[in-house]
Amino acid sequence: MNFTNKTIWVTGATSGIGRAVAIEISAKNVNLILSGRNEQALGETASVCEKKGSTTLIVPFDLGDEKSVNAAAKTVLDKGVRVDALYQFGGISQRSFVSETPVSVDRKIFEINYFGTIALTKLVLPEMIKNGGGQIAVTSSIVGKFGFPYRSSYSASKQALHGFFESLRAENVPNNIAVSVIIPGRIKTNISVNAVNKDGKTHAKMDVGQDTGMSAEKCAKIICKKLKKEKKEILVGGKELIMVHIRRFLPRLYYYMASRVKPL
Ligand SMILES: NC(=O)c1ccc[n+]([C@@H]2O[C@H](COP(=O)([O-])OP(=O)(O)OC[C@H]3O[C@@H](n4cnc5c(N)ncnc54)[C@H](OP(=O)(O)O)[C@@H]3O)[C@@H](O)[C@H]2O)c1
């Protein structure tokens, strides 16, 4: 995947990793569609991208509202825009124990992280197939590879994305659709600040894990390099990534470690 002369739709472009990726891929002859809820922040991302030479189209939507996702896709597709790549970073995290979290909060997390994401994918995919192919990326998490205290439905929603996007990849090899699942560890963004708590309100704290994580800019550089190579899984982060390998090869050690993790 060469970004030049391509139209790339980036969700979660208002902040953090999505914003950094949009800026990282910005250059002359790269057309960007930028999405998220916060229109003002999208405008700020767009102006940085335009300074680097990209054209931008701002398409705000709420991943938690299917009608809003449908309307966004209609806006883009009705303009006759050919989407070459869809890079999806939009999502929210969680900070609450299973025992205290109402199902309404679990559903909210799934609506945004899973259903909103697959809805957009399903709207863009047929056009990509008609156009002869394209690239679709989705952002999971290391806790998309294992369970983790205080993240039950966040982890579950990310694990669901693996099942969906692996199936999508397998079905669409003949259609020339490349699928990448991005798996960040701890990246210094506002993900913990914006995470939902047991009341469905924002956690509103920068957790130590995030604060000491890799910068969004460095993360974006690594992601873009691997997206160019159409890697199927893109692990990005620091020493915390070892947990993915411990879960796989030393499951008993993982069970022990996970049970001793302090929630924050
Ligand atoms: N940072 C980490 O350590 C880490 C680790 C693993 C995985 N991830 C994943 O990486 C992705 C990006 O997160 P980040 O770290 O960059 O956090 P972030 O700074 O909080 O960014 C989250 C992005 O998602 C968008 N978003 C949230 N809710 C939305 C909704 N209902 N509708 C549309 N867009 C929505 C936000 O835009 P608006 O608020 O404007 O809507 C924002 O652009 C997420 O999928 C996250 O789960 C992050």
Tab-separated table of C-alpha atoms and ligand atoms in Angstrom:
chain	number	residue	atom	x	y	z
A	1	MET	CA	0.000	0.000	0.000
A	2	ASN	CA	1.537	3.222	-1.211
A	3	PHE	CA	-0.227	6.256	0.289
A	4	THR	CA	0.468	8.519	-2.717
A	5	ASN	CA	-2.572	9.265	-4.899
A	6	LYS	CA	-4.780	7.386	-2.443
A	7	THR	CA	-7.883	8.375	-0.510
A	8	ILE	CA	-7.599	7.169	3.056
A	9	TRP	CA	-10.438	7.346	5.590
A	10	VAL	CA	-9.140	7.684	9.158
A	11	THR	CA	-11.554	7.328	12.085
A	12	GLY	CA	-10.615	8.490	15.569
A	13	ALA	CA	-8.859	11.369	13.820
A	14	THR	CA	-9.665	13.934	16.510
A	15	SER	CA	-7.019	12.758	18.967
A	16	GLY	CA	-4.376	10.273	20.001
A	17	ILE	CA	-3.247	7.526	17.628
A	18	GLY	CA	-5.759	8.252	14.843
A	19	ARG	CA	-4.815	11.923	14.735
A	20	ALA	CA	-1.095	11.054	14.735
A	21	VAL	CA	-1.565	8.526	11.905
A	22	ALA	CA	-3.528	11.041	9.808
A	23	ILE	CA	-0.699	13.548	10.247
A	24	GLU	CA	1.994	10.929	9.615
A	25	ILE	CA	0.508	9.882	6.252
A	26	SER	CA	-0.195	13.453	5.161
A	27	ALA	CA	1.684	14.548	2.082
A	28	LYS	CA	1.061	15.995	-1.343
A	29	ASN	CA	-1.322	13.759	-3.330
A	30	VAL	CA	-2.712	12.008	-0.257
A	31	ASN	CA	-6.443	12.612	0.235
A	32	LEU	CA	-7.774	12.158	3.731
A	33	ILE	CA	-11.273	11.686	5.083
A	34	LEU	CA	-11.231	12.457	8.791
A	35	SER	CA	-13.861	11.232	11.254
A	36	GLY	CA	-14.698	11.395	14.951
A	37	ARG	CA	-17.405	13.226	16.895
A	38	ASN	CA	-15.623	16.471	17.755
A	39	GLU	CA	-15.857	18.684	14.663
A	40	GLN	CA	-13.586	21.375	16.016
A	41	ALA	CA	-10.839	18.865	16.777
A	42	LEU	CA	-11.294	17.333	13.304
A	43	GLY	CA	-10.774	20.808	11.856
A	44	GLU	CA	-7.540	21.150	13.833
A	45	THR	CA	-6.262	17.785	12.594
A	46	ALA	CA	-7.277	18.733	9.044
A	47	SER	CA	-5.360	21.999	9.135
A	48	VAL	CA	-2.142	20.213	10.221
A	49	CYS	CA	-2.636	17.601	7.467
A	50	GLU	CA	-3.303	20.284	4.850
A	51	LYS	CA	-0.117	22.127	5.839
A	52	LYS	CA	1.723	18.899	4.966
A	53	GLY	CA	0.055	18.913	1.532
A	54	SER	CA	-2.937	16.591	1.897
A	55	THR	CA	-6.476	17.415	0.891
A	56	THR	CA	-9.007	16.700	3.626
A	57	LEU	CA	-12.705	16.012	3.930
A	58	ILE	CA	-14.185	16.189	7.422
A	59	VAL	CA	-16.996	13.710	8.046
A	60	PRO	CA	-18.065	13.722	11.704
A	61	PHE	CA	-20.022	10.783	13.092
A	62	ASP	CA	-20.835	8.933	16.267
A	63	LEU	CA	-19.775	5.288	16.141
A	64	GLY	CA	-22.337	4.557	18.842
A	65	ASP	CA	-25.194	5.641	16.572
A	66	GLU	CA	-25.762	3.488	13.482
A	67	LYS	CA	-27.808	6.190	11.742
A	68	SER	CA	-24.915	8.602	12.102
A	69	VAL	CA	-22.471	6.018	10.688
A	70	ASN	CA	-24.830	5.332	7.749
A	71	ALA	CA	-25.175	9.059	7.040
A	72	ALA	CA	-21.393	9.530	7.116
A	73	ALA	CA	-20.809	6.709	4.639
A	74	LYS	CA	-23.577	8.094	2.393
A	75	THR	CA	-21.944	11.542	2.455
A	76	VAL	CA	-18.650	10.054	1.298
A	77	LEU	CA	-19.962	7.541	-1.221
A	78	ASP	CA	-22.567	9.928	-2.733
A	79	LYS	CA	-19.725	12.306	-3.576
A	80	GLY	CA	-18.312	9.501	-5.705
A	81	VAL	CA	-15.184	9.352	-3.560
A	82	ARG	CA	-13.180	6.185	-4.152
A	83	VAL	CA	-11.977	5.019	-0.724
A	84	ASP	CA	-8.680	3.148	-1.137
A	85	ALA	CA	-8.094	2.539	2.563
A	86	LEU	CA	-10.125	2.646	5.756
A	87	TYR	CA	-8.011	3.006	8.908
A	88	GLN	CA	-10.164	2.734	12.023
A	89	PHE	CA	-8.921	4.071	15.346
A	90	GLY	CA	-12.195	5.308	16.872
A	91	GLY	CA	-12.926	3.629	20.203
A	92	ILE	CA	-13.340	3.958	23.952
A	93	SER	CA	-11.835	2.093	26.860
A	94	GLN	CA	-13.255	1.066	30.223
A	95	ARG	CA	-12.345	1.379	33.870
A	96	SER	CA	-14.787	-0.678	35.964
A	97	PHE	CA	-15.111	-4.092	37.616
A	98	VAL	CA	-17.485	-6.709	36.174
A	99	SER	CA	-19.339	-6.838	39.503
A	100	GLU	CA	-20.239	-3.144	39.422
A	101	THR	CA	-20.848	-2.559	35.689
A	102	PRO	CA	-24.429	-2.528	34.378
A	103	VAL	CA	-25.041	-4.235	31.028
A	104	SER	CA	-26.009	-0.832	29.571
A	105	VAL	CA	-22.352	0.219	29.923
A	106	ASP	CA	-21.153	-3.056	28.363
A	107	ARG	CA	-23.523	-2.421	25.435
A	108	LYS	CA	-22.275	1.144	25.007
A	109	ILE	CA	-18.682	-0.094	24.718
A	110	PHE	CA	-19.711	-2.727	22.172
A	111	GLU	CA	-21.821	-0.275	20.158
A	112	ILE	CA	-18.821	2.031	19.687
A	113	ASN	CA	-15.885	-0.378	19.517
A	114	TYR	CA	-17.542	-3.264	17.702
A	115	PHE	CA	-20.899	-2.510	16.048
A	116	GLY	CA	-20.041	1.030	14.880
A	117	THR	CA	-16.742	-0.188	13.462
A	118	ILE	CA	-18.166	-3.186	11.623
A	119	ALA	CA	-21.099	-1.070	10.358
A	120	LEU	CA	-18.719	1.390	8.697
A	121	THR	CA	-16.632	-1.473	7.324
A	122	LYS	CA	-19.718	-3.105	5.781
A	123	LEU	CA	-20.695	0.187	4.114
A	124	VAL	CA	-17.269	0.789	2.575
A	125	LEU	CA	-16.389	-2.823	1.644
A	126	PRO	CA	-18.748	-3.300	-1.358
A	127	GLU	CA	-17.407	-0.126	-2.992
A	128	MET	CA	-13.823	-1.258	-2.403
A	129	ILE	CA	-14.613	-4.611	-3.987
A	130	LYS	CA	-16.229	-2.846	-6.971
A	131	ASN	CA	-13.089	-0.712	-7.288
A	132	GLY	CA	-10.871	-3.776	-7.474
A	133	GLY	CA	-9.546	-3.809	-3.900
A	134	GLY	CA	-8.301	-1.760	-0.988
A	135	GLN	CA	-7.024	-1.904	2.569
A	136	ILE	CA	-8.982	-2.050	5.816
A	137	ALA	CA	-7.332	-1.627	9.213
A	138	VAL	CA	-8.933	-1.824	12.631
A	139	THR	CA	-7.508	-1.054	16.046
A	140	SER	CA	-7.662	-3.707	18.717
A	141	SER	CA	-5.480	-3.671	21.853
A	142	ILE	CA	-3.159	-6.030	23.685
A	143	VAL	CA	-6.224	-6.768	25.813
A	144	GLY	CA	-7.813	-7.930	22.554
A	145	LYS	CA	-5.387	-10.861	23.020
A	146	PHE	CA	-6.218	-11.633	26.672
A	147	GLY	CA	-8.522	-10.585	29.503
A	148	PHE	CA	-7.456	-7.861	31.907
A	149	PRO	CA	-8.875	-6.543	35.195
A	150	TYR	CA	-11.103	-3.465	34.949
A	151	ARG	CA	-11.429	-3.863	31.145
A	152	SER	CA	-13.977	-6.712	30.771
A	153	SER	CA	-16.157	-5.421	27.921
A	154	TYR	CA	-13.372	-3.352	26.412
A	155	SER	CA	-11.262	-6.524	26.157
A	156	ALA	CA	-14.288	-8.490	24.872
A	157	SER	CA	-15.130	-5.861	22.225
A	158	LYS	CA	-11.536	-5.880	20.986
A	159	GLN	CA	-11.405	-9.702	20.939
A	160	ALA	CA	-14.630	-9.630	18.884
A	161	LEU	CA	-12.878	-7.409	16.333
A	162	HIS	CA	-10.201	-10.092	15.835
A	163	GLY	CA	-12.867	-12.678	14.983
A	164	PHE	CA	-14.688	-10.335	12.625
A	165	PHE	CA	-11.687	-8.950	10.784
A	166	GLU	CA	-9.926	-12.316	10.436
A	167	SER	CA	-13.119	-13.650	8.844
A	168	LEU	CA	-13.349	-10.570	6.629
A	169	ARG	CA	-9.747	-11.126	5.502
A	170	ALA	CA	-10.288	-14.796	4.717
A	171	GLU	CA	-13.449	-14.041	2.707
A	172	ASN	CA	-11.897	-11.237	0.721
A	173	VAL	CA	-8.516	-12.501	-0.420
A	174	PRO	CA	-9.976	-13.001	-3.940
A	175	ASN	CA	-11.290	-9.410	-3.808
A	176	ASN	CA	-7.826	-7.989	-3.168
A	177	ILE	CA	-8.782	-6.534	0.230
A	178	ALA	CA	-5.840	-6.365	2.644
A	179	VAL	CA	-6.831	-6.449	6.309
A	180	SER	CA	-4.612	-5.280	9.181
A	181	VAL	CA	-5.393	-5.564	12.881
A	182	ILE	CA	-3.447	-2.995	14.905
A	183	ILE	CA	-2.635	-4.076	18.457
A	184	PRO	CA	-1.328	-1.222	20.606
A	185	GLY	CA	0.117	-1.735	24.061
A	186	ARG	CA	0.373	1.391	26.198
A	187	ILE	CA	0.356	4.575	24.161
A	188	LYS	CA	0.373	8.036	25.687
A	189	THR	CA	-3.058	9.352	24.640
A	190	ASN	CA	-6.249	10.376	26.407
A	191	ILE	CA	-7.672	6.833	26.158
A	192	SER	CA	-7.859	6.425	29.961
A	193	VAL	CA	-9.204	9.957	30.428
A	194	ASN	CA	-12.006	9.207	27.932
A	195	ALA	CA	-12.647	5.650	29.230
A	196	VAL	CA	-16.097	4.897	30.642
A	197	ASN	CA	-16.586	4.026	34.301
A	198	LYS	CA	-19.315	1.925	35.927
A	199	ASP	CA	-21.765	4.817	35.613
A	200	GLY	CA	-21.077	5.244	31.899
A	201	LYS	CA	-19.311	8.523	32.695
A	202	THR	CA	-15.729	9.349	31.772
A	203	HIS	CA	-12.976	7.992	34.009
A	204	ALA	CA	-11.336	11.427	33.611
A	205	LYS	CA	-7.871	10.341	34.820
A	206	MET	CA	-4.584	9.907	33.008
A	207	ASP	CA	-3.510	6.450	34.210
A	208	VAL	CA	0.169	5.795	34.918
A	209	GLY	CA	0.230	3.101	32.205
A	210	GLN	CA	-0.788	5.621	29.547
A	211	ASP	CA	1.285	8.447	30.920
A	212	THR	CA	4.460	6.370	30.688
A	213	GLY	CA	3.549	4.801	27.333
A	214	MET	CA	4.995	5.292	23.859
A	215	SER	CA	4.199	8.639	22.238
A	216	ALA	CA	1.323	8.702	19.732
A	217	GLU	CA	3.725	10.088	17.118
A	218	LYS	CA	6.214	7.215	17.469
A	219	CYS	CA	3.332	4.739	17.509
A	220	ALA	CA	1.925	6.297	14.308
A	221	LYS	CA	5.300	5.992	12.530
A	222	ILE	CA	5.489	2.276	13.357
A	223	ILE	CA	1.849	1.678	12.371
A	224	CYS	CA	2.230	3.489	9.016
A	225	LYS	CA	5.408	1.597	8.138
A	226	LYS	CA	3.596	-1.706	8.755
A	227	LEU	CA	0.381	-0.614	7.027
A	228	LYS	CA	2.470	0.094	3.933
A	229	LYS	CA	3.653	-3.521	4.122
A	230	GLU	CA	0.032	-4.673	4.654
A	231	LYS	CA	1.004	-6.604	7.798
A	232	LYS	CA	-1.861	-8.723	9.092
A	233	GLU	CA	-1.161	-7.940	12.757
A	234	ILE	CA	0.648	-4.824	13.919
A	235	LEU	CA	1.859	-4.986	17.520
A	236	VAL	CA	3.045	-1.589	18.737
A	237	GLY	CA	4.134	-0.427	22.160
A	238	GLY	CA	6.841	-1.040	24.774
A	239	LYS	CA	7.811	-3.867	27.112
A	240	GLU	CA	4.150	-4.535	27.990
A	241	LEU	CA	3.841	-6.380	24.645
A	242	ILE	CA	5.620	-9.336	26.313
A	243	MET	CA	2.243	-10.159	27.898
A	244	VAL	CA	0.904	-11.238	24.473
A	245	HIS	CA	3.671	-13.844	24.242
A	246	ILE	CA	3.326	-14.892	27.895
A	247	ARG	CA	-0.435	-15.464	27.357
A	248	ARG	CA	0.299	-17.589	24.301
A	249	PHE	CA	3.272	-19.640	25.420
A	250	LEU	CA	3.108	-19.579	29.245
A	251	PRO	CA	-0.630	-19.398	30.025
A	252	ARG	CA	-0.231	-20.397	33.683
A	253	LEU	CA	2.150	-17.508	34.250
A	254	TYR	CA	-0.344	-15.188	32.544
A	255	TYR	CA	-3.203	-16.403	34.815
A	256	TYR	CA	-1.039	-15.710	37.845
A	257	MET	CA	0.133	-12.289	36.642
A	258	ALA	CA	-3.343	-11.154	35.523
A	259	SER	CA	-4.798	-12.027	38.920
A	260	ARG	CA	-2.200	-9.844	40.615
A	261	VAL	CA	-2.554	-6.778	38.394
A	262	LYS	CA	-3.637	-3.648	40.210
A	263	PRO	CA	-6.638	-2.327	38.297
A	264	LEU	CA	-5.188	1.113	37.495
B	1	LIG	N1	-3.704	4.503	23.962
B	1	LIG	C1	-3.557	3.232	24.245
B	1	LIG	O1	-2.776	2.867	25.157
B	1	LIG	C2	-4.319	2.192	23.478
B	1	LIG	C3	-4.017	0.847	23.733
B	1	LIG	C4	-4.697	-0.132	23.038
B	1	LIG	C5	-5.646	0.207	22.093
B	1	LIG	N2	-5.927	1.513	21.861
B	1	LIG	C6	-6.964	1.808	20.857
B	1	LIG	O2	-6.492	2.803	19.977
B	1	LIG	C7	-7.603	3.515	19.429
B	1	LIG	C8	-7.321	5.000	19.529
B	1	LIG	O3	-7.316	5.376	20.901
B	1	LIG	P1	-6.361	6.522	21.471
B	1	LIG	O4	-5.408	5.876	22.375
B	1	LIG	O5	-5.862	7.359	20.388
B	1	LIG	O6	-7.391	7.307	22.418
B	1	LIG	P2	-8.121	8.716	22.266
B	1	LIG	O7	-7.126	9.801	22.198
B	1	LIG	O8	-9.151	8.753	23.346
B	1	LIG	O9	-8.813	8.618	20.842
B	1	LIG	C9	-10.009	7.917	20.636
B	1	LIG	C10	-10.603	8.377	19.324
B	1	LIG	O10	-11.840	7.669	19.130
B	1	LIG	C11	-12.859	8.597	18.818
B	1	LIG	N3	-14.134	8.159	19.362
B	1	LIG	C12	-14.428	7.817	20.649
B	1	LIG	N4	-15.734	7.561	20.778
B	1	LIG	C13	-16.286	7.759	19.548
B	1	LIG	C14	-17.602	7.669	19.054
B	1	LIG	N5	-18.646	7.349	19.833
B	1	LIG	N6	-17.816	7.948	17.755
B	1	LIG	C15	-16.794	8.297	16.935
B	1	LIG	N7	-15.526	8.388	17.345
B	1	LIG	C16	-15.272	8.131	18.645
B	1	LIG	C17	-12.422	9.894	19.501
B	1	LIG	O11	-13.002	11.011	18.854
B	1	LIG	P3	-14.219	11.873	19.436
B	1	LIG	O12	-14.095	11.907	20.917
B	1	LIG	O13	-14.086	13.190	18.754
B	1	LIG	O14	-15.439	11.153	18.989
B	1	LIG	C18	-10.926	9.864	19.305
B	1	LIG	O15	-10.600	10.420	18.060
B	1	LIG	C19	-8.834	3.063	20.224
B	1	LIG	O16	-9.565	2.126	19.447
B	1	LIG	C20	-8.244	2.387	21.443
B	1	LIG	O17	-9.083	1.386	21.966
B	1	LIG	C21	-5.292	2.513	22.534
